[in-house]
PDB file of C-alpha atoms in Angstrom:
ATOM      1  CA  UNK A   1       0.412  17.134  37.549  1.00 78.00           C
ATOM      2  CA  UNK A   2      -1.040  13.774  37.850  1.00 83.00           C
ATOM      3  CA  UNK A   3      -0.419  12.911  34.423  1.00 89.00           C
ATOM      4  CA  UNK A   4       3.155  14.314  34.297  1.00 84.00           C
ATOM      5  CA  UNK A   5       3.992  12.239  37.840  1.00 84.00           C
ATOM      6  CA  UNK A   6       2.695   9.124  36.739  1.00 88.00           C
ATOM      7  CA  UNK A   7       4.251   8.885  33.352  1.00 90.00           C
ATOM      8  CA  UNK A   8       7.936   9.512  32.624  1.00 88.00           C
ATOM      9  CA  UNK A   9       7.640  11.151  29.558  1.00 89.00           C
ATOM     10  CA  UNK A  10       5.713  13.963  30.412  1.00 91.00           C
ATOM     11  CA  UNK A  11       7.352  17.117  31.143  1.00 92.00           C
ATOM     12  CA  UNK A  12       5.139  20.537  32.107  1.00 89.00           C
ATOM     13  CA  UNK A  13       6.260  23.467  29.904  1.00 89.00           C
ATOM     14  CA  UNK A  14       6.489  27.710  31.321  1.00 85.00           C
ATOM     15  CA  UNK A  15       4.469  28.554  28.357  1.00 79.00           C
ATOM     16  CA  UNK A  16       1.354  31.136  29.001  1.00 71.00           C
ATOM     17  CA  UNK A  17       1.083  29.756  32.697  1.00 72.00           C
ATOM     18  CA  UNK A  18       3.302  32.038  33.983  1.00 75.00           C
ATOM     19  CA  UNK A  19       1.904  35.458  32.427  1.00 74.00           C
ATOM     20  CA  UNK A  20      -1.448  34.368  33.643  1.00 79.00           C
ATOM     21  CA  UNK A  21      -0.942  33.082  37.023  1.00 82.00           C
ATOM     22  CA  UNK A  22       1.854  35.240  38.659  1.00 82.00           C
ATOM     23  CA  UNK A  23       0.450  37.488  40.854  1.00 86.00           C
ATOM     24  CA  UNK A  24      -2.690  36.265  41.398  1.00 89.00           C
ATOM     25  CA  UNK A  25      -4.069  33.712  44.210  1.00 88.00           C
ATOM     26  CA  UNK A  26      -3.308  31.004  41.620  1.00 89.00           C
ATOM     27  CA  UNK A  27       0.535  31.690  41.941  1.00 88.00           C
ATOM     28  CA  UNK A  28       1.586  29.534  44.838  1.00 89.00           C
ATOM     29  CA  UNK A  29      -0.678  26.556  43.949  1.00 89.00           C
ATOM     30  CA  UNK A  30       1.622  26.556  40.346  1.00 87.00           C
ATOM     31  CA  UNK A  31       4.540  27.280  42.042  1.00 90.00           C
ATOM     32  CA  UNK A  32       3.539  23.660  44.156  1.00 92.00           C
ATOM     33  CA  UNK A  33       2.894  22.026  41.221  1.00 90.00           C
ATOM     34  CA  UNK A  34       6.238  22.827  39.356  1.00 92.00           C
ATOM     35  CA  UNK A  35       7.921  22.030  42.587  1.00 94.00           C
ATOM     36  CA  UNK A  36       6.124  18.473  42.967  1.00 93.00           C
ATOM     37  CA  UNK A  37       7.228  17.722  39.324  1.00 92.00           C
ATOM     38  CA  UNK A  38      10.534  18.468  39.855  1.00 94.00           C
ATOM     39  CA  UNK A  39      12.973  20.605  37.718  1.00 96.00           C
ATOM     40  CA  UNK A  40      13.960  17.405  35.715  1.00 96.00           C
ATOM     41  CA  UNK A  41      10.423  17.544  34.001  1.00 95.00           C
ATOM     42  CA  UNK A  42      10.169  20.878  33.640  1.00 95.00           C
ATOM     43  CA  UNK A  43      11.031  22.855  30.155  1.00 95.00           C
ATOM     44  CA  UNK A  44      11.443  26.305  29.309  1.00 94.00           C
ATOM     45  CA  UNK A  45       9.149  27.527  26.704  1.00 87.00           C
ATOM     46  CA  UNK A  46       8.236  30.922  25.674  1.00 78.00           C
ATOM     47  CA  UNK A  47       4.863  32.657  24.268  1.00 70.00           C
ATOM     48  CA  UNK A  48       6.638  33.724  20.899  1.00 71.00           C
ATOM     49  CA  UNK A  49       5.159  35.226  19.055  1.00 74.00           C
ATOM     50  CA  UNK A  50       2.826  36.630  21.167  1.00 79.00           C
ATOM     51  CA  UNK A  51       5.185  38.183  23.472  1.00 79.00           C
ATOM     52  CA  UNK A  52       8.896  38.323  23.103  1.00 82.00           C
ATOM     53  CA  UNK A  53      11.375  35.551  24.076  1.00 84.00           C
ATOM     54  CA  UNK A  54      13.637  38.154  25.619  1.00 87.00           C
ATOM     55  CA  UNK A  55      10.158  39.104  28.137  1.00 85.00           C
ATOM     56  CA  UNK A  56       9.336  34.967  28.390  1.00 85.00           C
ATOM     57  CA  UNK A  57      12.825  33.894  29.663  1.00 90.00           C
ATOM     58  CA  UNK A  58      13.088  36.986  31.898  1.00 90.00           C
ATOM     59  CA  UNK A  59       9.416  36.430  33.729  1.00 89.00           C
ATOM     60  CA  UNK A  60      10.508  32.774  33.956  1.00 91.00           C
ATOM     61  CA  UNK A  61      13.747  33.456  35.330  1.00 94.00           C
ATOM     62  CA  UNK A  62      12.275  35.600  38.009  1.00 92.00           C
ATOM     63  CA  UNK A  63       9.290  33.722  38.989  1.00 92.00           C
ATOM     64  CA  UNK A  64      12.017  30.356  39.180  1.00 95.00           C
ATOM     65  CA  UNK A  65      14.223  32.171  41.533  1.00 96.00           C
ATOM     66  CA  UNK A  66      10.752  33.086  43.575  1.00 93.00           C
ATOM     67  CA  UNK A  67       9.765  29.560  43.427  1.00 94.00           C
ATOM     68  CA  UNK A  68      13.294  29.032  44.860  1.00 96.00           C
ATOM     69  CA  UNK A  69      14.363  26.686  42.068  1.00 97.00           C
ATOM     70  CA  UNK A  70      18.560  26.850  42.388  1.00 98.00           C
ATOM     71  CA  UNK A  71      20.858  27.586  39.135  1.00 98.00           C
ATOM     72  CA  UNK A  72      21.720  23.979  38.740  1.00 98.00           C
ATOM     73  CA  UNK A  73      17.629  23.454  38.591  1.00 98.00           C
ATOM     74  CA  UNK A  74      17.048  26.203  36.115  1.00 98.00           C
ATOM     75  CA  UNK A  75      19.844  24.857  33.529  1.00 98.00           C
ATOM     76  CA  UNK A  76      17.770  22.005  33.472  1.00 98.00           C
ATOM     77  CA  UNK A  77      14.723  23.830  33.078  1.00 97.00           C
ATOM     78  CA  UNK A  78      16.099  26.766  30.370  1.00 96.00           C
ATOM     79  CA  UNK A  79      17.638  24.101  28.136  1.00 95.00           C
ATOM     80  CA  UNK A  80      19.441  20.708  29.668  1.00 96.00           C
ATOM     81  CA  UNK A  81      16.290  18.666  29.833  1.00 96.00           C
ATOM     82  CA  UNK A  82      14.969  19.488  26.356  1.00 94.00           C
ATOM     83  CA  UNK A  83      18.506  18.543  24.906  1.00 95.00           C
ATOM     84  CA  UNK A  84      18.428  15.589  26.597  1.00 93.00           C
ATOM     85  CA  UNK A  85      15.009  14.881  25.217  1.00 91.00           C
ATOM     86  CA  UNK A  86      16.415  15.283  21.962  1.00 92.00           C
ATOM     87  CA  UNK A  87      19.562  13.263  22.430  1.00 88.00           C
ATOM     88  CA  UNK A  88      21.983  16.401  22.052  1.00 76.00           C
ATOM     89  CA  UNK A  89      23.793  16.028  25.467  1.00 59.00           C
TER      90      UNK A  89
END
């Protein structure tokens, strides 16, 4: 989180985290840190092949709206902030 604050070109992905840490007494300290980065540095990835995209975006999705991240928030996070990364928007 450090890292990601003090440099503006790192963003924090969803990959793996999320599978791993929801649920357990981990959840609220990585729901603080995605909060604290902000949904501007945040991007949606999922842990394909391992499990499906489908399951990825849906966990994410619901563990977002738990973390109380609002829908202008999580089209930044599902898509607008890589595109802008890559120059696309």
């Amino acid at each position: 989180l450090f890292v990601a604050k003090s440099n503006d070109n790192v963003y924090l992905d969803t990959s793996a985290t999320l599978r791993w840490l929801m649920g357990t007494p981990f959840e609220e300290q990585f729901a603080f840190m995605l909060k604290s980065a902000g949904a501007d540095r945040i991007i949606f990835s999922s842990d394909h092949p391992e499990h499906p995209t489908k399951e990825c975006y849906e966990q994410t999705k619901l563990a977002l709206d738990k973390f109380g991240f609002n829908d202008e928030e999580q089209k930044k996070i599902f898509g607008g902030n890589i595109l802008k990364l890559l120059n696309t928007t």
